[in-house]
Amino acid sequence: MAESTPALSQTAFVQQLNFWARDASNESAALLGAFALGMFAHLPDEGSSTPVSLEELAQRIGGTVRGTRSVIEPLVGLGFVRLEEGRGYSLPASSDFLRQEGFAARMREALEGWLVSAKLPEALRTGAPVEWRGGSRDLLGWYRQEFLAPRAPAPSPTAADYEDRAVRNFLRTQALVTSGTVGLLEAMVSGPRPLSELAKATGTQPEALRVLLGVLASMGLVRQEGDAFGFSELAGRSLDATSLPYFQRALPATMDYWEAFAHLDEAVTQRGFRLDLRDPETAKRIYQQNASRITGIFVSHLKLGRKAAELVASMRPLKDARVLDVGTGSGVWGAAFGLADPSVHVTYLDSEHVLEQVKPNIAKLKLDGRARYWAGDCLSVDYGESQYDVILLPQVIPALPPEELPRLFGQLARALRPQGLLLVSGYLLTDRRDGPLDALYFALRRYVSNEGDVLSMPDFRRLLEPVGLTSSRGFEMPIQQVVVASRGDVPWPAP
């Protein structure tokens, strides 16, 4: 069983692995959801007539404007749909296959299999078809067909690319999730092992497990050495005993959204959210899990936070600064500022159950003497006036209802002292909202769970300038971007 992916560098392989674990299913959801919504029937051919505006497209498919945008933006980013600035969307000639009924039927069939793919662990343990909606589904046969059997030629290279991303990317994600669930990844960390031994260690049927190993081989994760199977060279360096637990933490978070993505069309047309994070109990469960996962990668995120603290220190002194960390999560951003200067005092604002996980993190860094824990909802607390020198919003904006942002930014601006800085971390879209792709996939995930949005710099400025934060700029950081805003009374760092 040979590895079948093109040769990659170690860095590129890790990026690909993380994509399959986190964003591949988001991408599939957008590409399949466009068919479920009948979107392509309403897009004119490029150059043949006037492009259709976002508002008009939403009306034609019977969807909300924001829901329609969350689906079509990734298609623009991938090049399958054209966006003409100020006019709207159209379909390029290279995407004419999207209107072919045979191709559409293939997409609809794949979407029908989305939920049943989550039963892959069961299929591996029994080696048999799984029960599904009063019948049975040969899930292992589907995987063989998609990854291990010869494929019929696609109408064009562009069609082949769309098909692979739409039909196979979510199956790749499910293969990775299942490999973690049954313990296969952990079983291969120590080196190649015979199929029978791996099957015993994972509680699976040998021939069923052979299918999964074949799928992983097609992804470049596994290679066969005689009768034994183990990690490929790149996978072995990326998923060792130290890094594997970190990698596997991302997989349950992906599965939290699995059912919601299967019903993306309902979210767009009916505002029917299968994972509704505006529901208090659902939000409590998901955010508590997220805080626990983030705590597991606290050290790596602390490095990112310290880079942000260095950026702020290059603009204004941090001595005796009062810092507010809104929606603190694991506490890592506030902690980074607490470590930047021994006189900094940090207030960590989040719900009570999240703060219980923050406190041990801060205590380990010996920062609890300069910490205040504020239990509350960031949309309902009173921030006061001229209270803080720096206010942090670490990945908070995408979790908030967009209609609440003008009021929130007004309150935060009021709470800043003179020469105060507001720092927002997370994804930042291009001005056209056509990339980066990982930010668009994150925005889709936020929409399908009835949360907030990912913003561009023009979006931020429309919110910040009316409340007096007239000077704002985006900065690239490792992993994420940050937006820094002030009243114009703080100089930007030297280039």
Short mmCIF file of C-alpha atoms in Angstrom, two decimals:
data_model
loop_
_atom_site.label_atom_id
_atom_site.label_comp_id
_atom_site.label_asym_id
_atom_site.label_seq_id
_atom_site.Cartn_x
_atom_site.Cartn_y
_atom_site.Cartn_z
CA MET A 1 0.00 0.00 0.00
CA ALA A 2 1.90 3.03 -1.24
CA GLU A 3 1.38 6.62 -0.23
CA SER A 4 -0.48 8.38 -3.01
CA THR A 5 -0.34 12.06 -2.13
CA PRO A 6 2.24 14.33 -3.81
CA ALA A 7 5.47 14.96 -1.93
CA LEU A 8 5.00 17.66 0.68
CA SER A 9 7.31 19.52 3.00
CA GLN A 10 6.87 18.87 6.71
CA THR A 11 5.24 22.28 7.20
CA ALA A 12 2.85 21.76 4.28
CA PHE A 13 1.95 18.29 5.55
CA VAL A 14 1.10 19.63 9.01
CA GLN A 15 -1.05 22.34 7.43
CA GLN A 16 -2.84 19.72 5.33
CA LEU A 17 -3.37 17.51 8.37
CA ASN A 18 -4.86 20.37 10.36
CA PHE A 19 -7.09 21.28 7.40
CA TRP A 20 -8.50 17.75 7.27
CA ALA A 21 -9.06 17.78 11.03
CA ARG A 22 -10.79 21.16 11.18
CA ASP A 23 -11.75 22.87 7.92
CA ALA A 24 -12.24 20.12 5.32
CA SER A 25 -15.78 19.35 6.50
CA ASN A 26 -16.59 23.08 6.55
CA GLU A 27 -15.49 23.29 2.92
CA SER A 28 -17.56 20.25 1.92
CA ALA A 29 -20.58 21.73 3.70
CA ALA A 30 -20.43 24.93 1.65
CA LEU A 31 -19.94 23.11 -1.67
CA LEU A 32 -22.74 20.61 -0.99
CA GLY A 33 -24.98 23.20 0.66
CA ALA A 34 -24.93 25.33 -2.48
CA PHE A 35 -26.61 22.44 -4.32
CA ALA A 36 -29.13 21.82 -1.54
CA LEU A 37 -30.09 25.49 -1.83
CA GLY A 38 -30.32 25.39 -5.65
CA MET A 39 -27.92 28.32 -5.74
CA PHE A 40 -26.35 27.72 -9.16
CA ALA A 41 -29.68 27.90 -10.98
CA HIS A 42 -29.88 31.57 -9.96
CA LEU A 43 -26.37 32.70 -10.95
CA PRO A 44 -26.02 34.22 -14.45
CA ASP A 45 -23.16 33.24 -16.74
CA GLU A 46 -20.22 35.58 -16.41
CA GLY A 47 -20.36 38.27 -19.07
CA SER A 48 -23.81 37.28 -20.37
CA SER A 49 -25.97 39.41 -18.09
CA THR A 50 -25.90 41.54 -14.97
CA PRO A 51 -24.37 39.75 -11.95
CA VAL A 52 -26.87 38.98 -9.19
CA SER A 53 -26.47 40.90 -5.94
CA LEU A 54 -26.23 39.13 -2.59
CA GLU A 55 -29.64 40.45 -1.56
CA GLU A 56 -31.25 39.30 -4.80
CA LEU A 57 -29.61 35.87 -4.60
CA ALA A 58 -30.86 35.44 -1.02
CA GLN A 59 -34.37 36.33 -2.15
CA ARG A 60 -34.26 33.88 -5.06
CA ILE A 61 -33.22 30.92 -2.90
CA GLY A 62 -35.52 31.91 -0.04
CA GLY A 63 -32.63 32.43 2.38
CA THR A 64 -31.34 35.07 4.76
CA VAL A 65 -28.74 37.49 3.43
CA ARG A 66 -26.15 36.48 5.97
CA GLY A 67 -26.78 32.77 5.51
CA THR A 68 -26.52 33.06 1.74
CA ARG A 69 -23.30 35.03 2.09
CA SER A 70 -21.77 32.44 4.41
CA VAL A 71 -22.25 29.76 1.74
CA ILE A 72 -21.25 31.70 -1.37
CA GLU A 73 -18.14 33.42 0.04
CA PRO A 74 -16.10 30.17 0.20
CA LEU A 75 -17.14 29.40 -3.40
CA VAL A 76 -15.77 32.80 -4.44
CA GLY A 77 -12.59 32.18 -2.46
CA LEU A 78 -12.12 28.83 -4.23
CA GLY A 79 -12.73 30.39 -7.66
CA PHE A 80 -15.92 28.47 -8.52
CA VAL A 81 -18.04 31.68 -8.44
CA ARG A 82 -17.06 35.18 -9.56
CA LEU A 83 -17.63 38.31 -7.49
CA GLU A 84 -17.69 41.59 -9.38
CA GLU A 85 -17.11 44.38 -6.90
CA GLY A 86 -20.19 46.52 -6.41
CA ARG A 87 -22.33 44.39 -8.74
CA GLY A 88 -22.65 40.81 -7.57
CA TYR A 89 -22.06 37.16 -8.38
CA SER A 90 -21.89 35.17 -11.61
CA LEU A 91 -20.75 31.75 -12.82
CA PRO A 92 -17.54 31.58 -14.88
CA ALA A 93 -17.40 29.37 -17.97
CA SER A 94 -15.08 26.95 -16.16
CA SER A 95 -17.90 26.21 -13.69
CA ASP A 96 -20.62 25.34 -16.22
CA PHE A 97 -20.57 21.72 -14.94
CA LEU A 98 -22.33 22.97 -11.80
CA ARG A 99 -25.58 23.17 -13.78
CA GLN A 100 -25.37 19.60 -15.12
CA GLU A 101 -28.01 17.33 -13.57
CA GLY A 102 -25.70 14.32 -13.33
CA PHE A 103 -23.17 16.33 -11.32
CA ALA A 104 -25.90 17.79 -9.12
CA ALA A 105 -27.27 14.29 -8.42
CA ARG A 106 -23.77 13.18 -7.33
CA MET A 107 -23.62 16.10 -4.88
CA ARG A 108 -27.07 15.38 -3.47
CA GLU A 109 -26.17 11.73 -2.95
CA ALA A 110 -23.03 12.71 -1.06
CA LEU A 111 -24.99 15.06 1.19
CA GLU A 112 -27.45 12.27 1.98
CA GLY A 113 -24.50 10.24 3.28
CA TRP A 114 -23.12 13.01 5.51
CA LEU A 115 -24.75 11.89 8.75
CA VAL A 116 -24.30 8.16 8.18
CA SER A 117 -20.54 8.71 7.72
CA ALA A 118 -20.36 9.36 11.47
CA LYS A 119 -21.13 5.66 12.00
CA LEU A 120 -17.74 4.68 10.57
CA PRO A 121 -16.47 3.46 13.99
CA GLU A 122 -19.43 1.06 14.14
CA ALA A 123 -18.75 -0.19 10.61
CA LEU A 124 -15.13 -0.89 11.54
CA ARG A 125 -16.09 -2.81 14.67
CA THR A 126 -18.67 -5.00 12.93
CA GLY A 127 -17.25 -5.14 9.41
CA ALA A 128 -20.84 -4.98 8.15
CA PRO A 129 -23.25 -2.40 6.72
CA VAL A 130 -24.70 -0.05 9.32
CA GLU A 131 -28.39 0.43 10.06
CA TRP A 132 -29.69 3.71 8.72
CA ARG A 133 -33.21 5.11 8.65
CA GLY A 134 -34.94 1.76 8.55
CA GLY A 135 -32.50 0.22 6.08
CA SER A 136 -28.77 -0.33 5.84
CA ARG A 137 -25.85 1.50 4.28
CA ASP A 138 -22.61 -0.10 3.10
CA LEU A 139 -20.40 2.60 4.56
CA LEU A 140 -17.17 0.65 4.07
CA GLY A 141 -18.17 0.04 0.45
CA TRP A 142 -18.67 3.78 0.00
CA TYR A 143 -15.17 4.47 1.30
CA ARG A 144 -13.73 1.78 -1.01
CA GLN A 145 -15.51 3.34 -3.96
CA GLU A 146 -14.37 6.88 -3.20
CA PHE A 147 -10.75 6.22 -2.24
CA LEU A 148 -9.59 2.76 -3.32
CA ALA A 149 -11.37 2.04 -6.63
CA PRO A 150 -10.69 3.56 -10.08
CA ARG A 151 -12.67 6.76 -10.63
CA ALA A 152 -14.69 7.75 -13.67
CA PRO A 153 -13.19 10.80 -15.40
CA ALA A 154 -14.70 14.14 -14.39
CA PRO A 155 -16.01 16.59 -17.03
CA SER A 156 -13.02 18.89 -16.45
CA PRO A 157 -10.13 19.46 -14.02
CA THR A 158 -12.24 22.12 -12.29
CA ALA A 159 -15.13 19.66 -11.93
CA ALA A 160 -12.74 17.05 -10.54
CA ASP A 161 -11.47 19.57 -7.99
CA TYR A 162 -15.00 20.53 -6.91
CA GLU A 163 -16.04 16.88 -6.63
CA ASP A 164 -13.01 15.95 -4.54
CA ARG A 165 -13.48 18.86 -2.14
CA ALA A 166 -17.25 18.36 -1.84
CA VAL A 167 -17.55 14.57 -1.71
CA ARG A 168 -14.27 13.35 -0.21
CA ASN A 169 -13.07 16.07 2.14
CA PHE A 170 -15.71 15.43 4.80
CA LEU A 171 -15.06 11.67 4.41
CA ARG A 172 -11.36 12.35 5.04
CA THR A 173 -12.25 14.30 8.17
CA GLN A 174 -14.45 11.43 9.35
CA ALA A 175 -11.62 8.95 8.66
CA LEU A 176 -9.31 11.01 10.89
CA VAL A 177 -11.94 11.38 13.61
CA THR A 178 -12.62 7.63 13.55
CA SER A 179 -8.90 6.84 13.66
CA GLY A 180 -8.73 8.80 16.88
CA THR A 181 -11.96 7.34 18.25
CA VAL A 182 -10.93 3.69 17.85
CA GLY A 183 -7.34 4.38 18.98
CA LEU A 184 -5.67 3.68 15.64
CA LEU A 185 -3.47 6.78 15.65
CA GLU A 186 -2.28 6.03 19.16
CA ALA A 187 -1.64 2.39 18.23
CA MET A 188 0.71 3.42 15.40
CA VAL A 189 2.78 5.92 17.39
CA SER A 190 5.25 3.23 18.53
CA GLY A 191 5.91 2.05 14.96
CA PRO A 192 4.52 -0.27 12.25
CA ARG A 193 2.37 -3.16 13.47
CA PRO A 194 0.70 -6.12 11.70
CA LEU A 195 -2.92 -5.68 10.63
CA SER A 196 -4.15 -8.37 13.05
CA GLU A 197 -2.39 -6.64 15.95
CA LEU A 198 -3.83 -3.24 15.04
CA ALA A 199 -7.30 -4.74 14.72
CA LYS A 200 -7.04 -6.29 18.17
CA ALA A 201 -5.74 -3.05 19.71
CA THR A 202 -8.60 -1.03 18.17
CA GLY A 203 -11.42 -3.56 18.55
CA THR A 204 -12.09 -3.58 14.80
CA GLN A 205 -12.45 -6.23 12.09
CA PRO A 206 -9.16 -6.70 10.17
CA GLU A 207 -10.58 -6.35 6.66
CA ALA A 208 -12.68 -3.37 7.69
CA LEU A 209 -9.62 -1.78 9.26
CA ARG A 210 -7.73 -2.41 6.02
CA VAL A 211 -10.19 -0.07 4.28
CA LEU A 212 -9.51 2.72 6.79
CA LEU A 213 -5.77 2.20 6.48
CA GLY A 214 -6.11 2.45 2.71
CA VAL A 215 -7.95 5.76 3.04
CA LEU A 216 -5.27 7.08 5.39
CA ALA A 217 -2.60 5.91 2.93
CA SER A 218 -4.32 7.89 0.15
CA MET A 219 -4.02 10.91 2.46
CA GLY A 220 -0.31 10.31 3.00
CA LEU A 221 -0.62 9.33 6.67
CA VAL A 222 0.02 5.58 6.44
CA ARG A 223 2.37 3.25 4.61
CA GLN A 224 2.63 -0.51 4.50
CA GLU A 225 5.90 -2.29 5.25
CA GLY A 226 5.50 -5.96 4.43
CA ASP A 227 2.58 -7.17 6.57
CA ALA A 228 2.76 -4.18 8.90
CA PHE A 229 1.13 -0.76 8.76
CA GLY A 230 2.48 2.41 10.32
CA PHE A 231 2.75 6.15 9.92
CA SER A 232 4.39 7.57 6.82
CA GLU A 233 7.64 9.41 7.43
CA LEU A 234 5.93 12.81 7.48
CA ALA A 235 3.07 11.59 9.67
CA GLY A 236 5.50 9.95 12.06
CA ARG A 237 7.30 13.24 12.58
CA SER A 238 4.04 15.16 12.95
CA LEU A 239 2.14 12.74 15.22
CA ASP A 240 4.58 11.52 17.81
CA ALA A 241 3.73 10.69 21.42
CA THR A 242 3.97 14.38 22.39
CA SER A 243 2.08 16.00 19.50
CA LEU A 244 -0.65 13.37 18.94
CA PRO A 245 -2.71 14.27 22.07
CA TYR A 246 -2.62 17.94 21.02
CA PHE A 247 -3.78 17.05 17.49
CA GLN A 248 -6.59 14.79 18.69
CA ARG A 249 -8.08 17.55 20.86
CA ALA A 250 -9.34 19.27 17.69
CA LEU A 251 -11.35 16.28 16.49
CA PRO A 252 -14.27 16.33 19.00
CA ALA A 253 -14.75 20.06 18.29
CA THR A 254 -15.19 19.27 14.60
CA MET A 255 -17.83 16.66 15.42
CA ASP A 256 -19.82 19.18 17.47
CA TYR A 257 -20.87 20.76 14.15
CA TRP A 258 -21.45 17.57 12.14
CA GLU A 259 -25.26 17.46 12.33
CA ALA A 260 -25.55 21.22 11.87
CA PHE A 261 -23.61 21.09 8.60
CA ALA A 262 -25.81 18.26 7.31
CA HIS A 263 -28.74 20.70 7.58
CA LEU A 264 -26.99 23.86 6.40
CA ASP A 265 -29.83 24.59 3.96
CA GLU A 266 -32.29 24.69 6.88
CA ALA A 267 -30.13 27.24 8.67
CA VAL A 268 -30.03 29.46 5.58
CA THR A 269 -33.70 29.26 4.58
CA GLN A 270 -35.52 28.62 7.87
CA ARG A 271 -32.99 29.79 10.50
CA GLY A 272 -33.21 26.24 11.81
CA PHE A 273 -30.00 25.76 13.77
CA ARG A 274 -29.28 22.19 14.86
CA LEU A 275 -26.46 23.55 17.04
CA ASP A 276 -27.80 26.80 18.49
CA LEU A 277 -25.18 28.54 20.60
CA ARG A 278 -27.62 31.25 21.54
CA ASP A 279 -29.32 28.60 23.66
CA PRO A 280 -27.82 29.00 27.17
CA GLU A 281 -27.46 25.29 27.93
CA THR A 282 -25.91 24.48 24.56
CA ALA A 283 -23.54 27.43 24.84
CA LYS A 284 -22.50 26.41 28.35
CA ARG A 285 -21.66 22.88 27.19
CA ILE A 286 -19.72 23.92 24.09
CA TYR A 287 -17.83 26.84 25.63
CA GLN A 288 -16.87 24.81 28.68
CA GLN A 289 -15.47 22.12 26.38
CA ASN A 290 -13.66 24.78 24.35
CA ALA A 291 -12.12 26.31 27.46
CA SER A 292 -10.86 22.88 28.47
CA ARG A 293 -9.38 22.24 25.01
CA ILE A 294 -7.75 25.66 24.87
CA THR A 295 -6.25 25.07 28.31
CA GLY A 296 -4.60 21.99 26.81
CA ILE A 297 -2.75 24.19 24.30
CA PHE A 298 -2.22 27.07 26.73
CA VAL A 299 1.55 27.23 26.28
CA SER A 300 1.49 27.62 22.50
CA HIS A 301 -1.23 30.29 22.67
CA LEU A 302 0.68 32.09 25.40
CA LYS A 303 3.48 32.68 22.90
CA LEU A 304 0.97 34.27 20.53
CA GLY A 305 -0.44 36.45 23.31
CA ARG A 306 3.02 37.63 24.29
CA LYS A 307 3.63 38.76 20.70
CA ALA A 308 0.48 40.86 20.96
CA ALA A 309 1.66 42.32 24.28
CA GLU A 310 4.97 43.25 22.63
CA LEU A 311 3.02 45.01 19.87
CA VAL A 312 1.03 47.04 22.38
CA ALA A 313 4.19 47.84 24.39
CA SER A 314 5.74 49.26 21.21
CA MET A 315 2.85 51.75 21.04
CA ARG A 316 2.40 52.73 24.69
CA PRO A 317 3.98 51.78 28.04
CA LEU A 318 2.41 48.92 29.98
CA LYS A 319 3.68 50.03 33.39
CA ASP A 320 0.75 50.10 35.84
CA ALA A 321 -1.66 49.32 33.00
CA ARG A 322 -5.15 48.10 33.75
CA VAL A 323 -6.08 45.37 31.26
CA LEU A 324 -9.54 43.85 30.67
CA ASP A 325 -9.71 40.43 28.98
CA VAL A 326 -13.27 40.08 27.63
CA GLY A 327 -14.44 36.51 27.02
CA THR A 328 -11.14 35.28 28.37
CA GLY A 329 -11.60 31.56 27.57
CA SER A 330 -8.50 29.97 29.05
CA GLY A 331 -7.12 33.29 30.31
CA VAL A 332 -4.13 33.05 28.00
CA TRP A 333 -4.32 36.53 26.47
CA GLY A 334 -4.70 38.32 29.76
CA ALA A 335 -1.91 36.19 31.20
CA ALA A 336 0.42 37.25 28.38
CA PHE A 337 -0.12 40.89 29.32
CA GLY A 338 0.31 40.10 33.00
CA LEU A 339 3.70 38.57 32.20
CA ALA A 340 4.74 41.54 30.06
CA ASP A 341 5.22 43.86 33.05
CA PRO A 342 5.16 43.11 36.82
CA SER A 343 2.89 46.10 37.47
CA VAL A 344 0.10 45.12 35.04
CA HIS A 345 -3.25 44.22 36.60
CA VAL A 346 -5.64 42.04 34.55
CA THR A 347 -9.40 41.55 34.89
CA TYR A 348 -10.63 38.27 33.37
CA LEU A 349 -14.27 38.45 32.25
CA ASP A 350 -16.26 35.32 31.37
CA SER A 351 -19.00 33.07 32.70
CA GLU A 352 -18.50 31.48 36.11
CA HIS A 353 -17.97 27.94 34.78
CA VAL A 354 -15.26 29.15 32.38
CA LEU A 355 -13.49 31.19 35.06
CA GLU A 356 -13.15 28.06 37.20
CA GLN A 357 -10.82 26.72 34.50
CA VAL A 358 -9.02 30.06 34.14
CA LYS A 359 -8.00 30.38 37.78
CA PRO A 360 -5.59 27.38 37.89
CA ASN A 361 -3.90 28.62 34.69
CA ILE A 362 -3.29 32.05 36.19
CA ALA A 363 -2.17 30.60 39.52
CA LYS A 364 0.46 28.41 37.82
CA LEU A 365 2.00 31.55 36.33
CA LYS A 366 1.92 33.24 39.75
CA LEU A 367 -0.25 36.03 38.37
CA ASP A 368 -3.26 35.59 40.66
CA GLY A 369 -2.06 38.39 42.95
CA ARG A 370 -2.61 40.83 40.08
CA ALA A 371 -5.80 39.24 38.78
CA ARG A 372 -9.50 39.95 39.16
CA TYR A 373 -12.10 37.40 38.05
CA TRP A 374 -15.32 38.95 36.80
CA ALA A 375 -18.20 36.53 36.23
CA GLY A 376 -20.66 37.91 33.73
CA ASP A 377 -22.00 38.15 30.20
CA CYS A 378 -19.95 40.51 28.05
CA LEU A 379 -23.14 41.86 26.46
CA SER A 380 -24.86 42.76 29.73
CA VAL A 381 -22.19 43.93 32.20
CA ASP A 382 -21.48 47.61 32.89
CA TYR A 383 -17.94 48.39 31.74
CA GLY A 384 -17.94 51.86 33.29
CA GLU A 385 -16.05 54.89 32.01
CA SER A 386 -12.26 55.38 31.62
CA GLN A 387 -11.48 52.19 33.52
CA TYR A 388 -8.89 50.39 31.36
CA ASP A 389 -5.71 51.10 29.43
CA VAL A 390 -6.02 48.00 27.24
CA ILE A 391 -9.12 45.97 26.42
CA LEU A 392 -8.67 42.54 24.83
CA LEU A 393 -11.25 40.69 22.74
CA PRO A 394 -9.66 37.26 22.07
CA GLN A 395 -11.75 35.43 19.43
CA VAL A 396 -14.89 36.95 20.94
CA ILE A 397 -16.41 38.86 18.01
CA PRO A 398 -17.34 35.73 15.97
CA ALA A 399 -19.27 34.40 18.96
CA LEU A 400 -21.50 37.46 19.33
CA PRO A 401 -24.72 38.38 17.49
CA PRO A 402 -23.76 40.95 14.80
CA GLU A 403 -26.63 43.22 15.79
CA GLU A 404 -25.09 43.61 19.27
CA LEU A 405 -21.67 44.80 18.07
CA PRO A 406 -22.37 48.55 17.67
CA ARG A 407 -23.57 48.81 21.27
CA LEU A 408 -20.72 46.66 22.61
CA PHE A 409 -18.03 48.67 20.83
CA GLY A 410 -19.62 51.86 22.15
CA GLN A 411 -19.40 50.56 25.72
CA LEU A 412 -15.81 49.41 25.30
CA ALA A 413 -14.74 52.72 23.77
CA ARG A 414 -16.29 54.52 26.75
CA ALA A 415 -14.41 52.23 29.14
CA LEU A 416 -11.00 53.06 27.63
CA ARG A 417 -8.81 55.64 29.32
CA PRO A 418 -6.98 58.31 27.28
CA GLN A 419 -4.33 56.62 25.14
CA GLY A 420 -6.21 53.39 25.61
CA LEU A 421 -6.08 50.56 23.09
CA LEU A 422 -8.66 48.02 22.01
CA LEU A 423 -7.12 44.80 20.68
CA VAL A 424 -9.25 42.24 18.82
CA SER A 425 -7.66 38.90 17.97
CA GLY A 426 -8.84 36.22 15.59
CA TYR A 427 -9.48 35.86 11.88
CA LEU A 428 -9.52 38.91 9.61
CA LEU A 429 -11.09 38.73 6.16
CA THR A 430 -9.83 40.55 3.09
CA ASP A 431 -11.58 43.78 2.18
CA ARG A 432 -13.62 41.88 -0.49
CA ARG A 433 -14.45 39.10 1.99
CA ASP A 434 -13.06 36.50 -0.44
CA GLY A 435 -10.38 35.05 1.82
CA PRO A 436 -8.40 33.72 3.52
CA LEU A 437 -10.18 30.40 3.08
CA ASP A 438 -9.70 29.24 6.67
CA ALA A 439 -11.36 32.46 7.86
CA LEU A 440 -14.31 31.89 5.48
CA TYR A 441 -14.72 28.33 6.76
CA PHE A 442 -14.62 29.62 10.33
CA ALA A 443 -17.31 32.18 9.44
CA LEU A 444 -19.49 29.41 8.03
CA ARG A 445 -19.11 27.46 11.26
CA ARG A 446 -20.15 30.53 13.21
CA TYR A 447 -23.25 31.01 11.05
CA VAL A 448 -24.41 27.40 11.24
CA SER A 449 -24.30 27.58 15.04
CA ASN A 450 -26.30 30.85 15.13
CA GLU A 451 -23.42 32.94 16.38
CA GLY A 452 -21.55 35.95 15.05
CA ASP A 453 -19.45 36.70 12.01
CA VAL A 454 -15.86 37.13 10.89
CA LEU A 455 -15.08 40.69 9.84
CA SER A 456 -12.86 42.55 7.38
CA MET A 457 -11.07 45.82 8.16
CA PRO A 458 -13.81 47.85 6.40
CA ASP A 459 -16.34 46.00 8.59
CA PHE A 460 -14.37 46.87 11.72
CA ARG A 461 -13.99 50.52 10.75
CA ARG A 462 -17.75 50.85 10.19
CA LEU A 463 -18.19 49.74 13.79
CA LEU A 464 -15.26 51.52 15.43
CA GLU A 465 -15.28 55.00 13.89
CA PRO A 466 -18.83 55.97 15.02
CA VAL A 467 -17.85 55.30 18.66
CA GLY A 468 -14.71 57.44 18.49
CA LEU A 469 -12.10 54.74 17.78
CA THR A 470 -11.05 56.52 14.62
CA SER A 471 -7.63 54.94 14.18
CA SER A 472 -7.46 51.18 13.49
CA ARG A 473 -5.12 48.78 11.75
CA GLY A 474 -4.73 45.03 11.24
CA PHE A 475 -1.51 43.21 12.15
CA GLU A 476 -0.34 39.74 11.20
CA MET A 477 0.59 37.50 14.10
CA PRO A 478 1.60 33.83 14.20
CA ILE A 479 -1.58 31.76 13.62
CA GLN A 480 -4.00 34.71 13.90
CA GLN A 481 -4.40 38.39 13.10
CA VAL A 482 -5.10 41.24 15.49
CA VAL A 483 -6.91 44.51 14.98
CA VAL A 484 -5.75 47.41 17.15
CA ALA A 485 -7.87 50.54 17.58
CA SER A 486 -7.53 53.84 19.45
CA ARG A 487 -8.93 57.36 19.47
CA GLY A 488 -5.97 58.45 17.37
CA ASP A 489 -3.98 59.48 20.43
CA VAL A 490 -1.52 56.56 20.28
CA PRO A 491 1.21 56.42 17.58
CA TRP A 492 1.53 53.34 15.42
CA PRO A 493 4.75 51.32 15.86
CA ALA A 494 7.64 52.15 13.56
CA PRO A 495 7.74 49.94 10.42
#
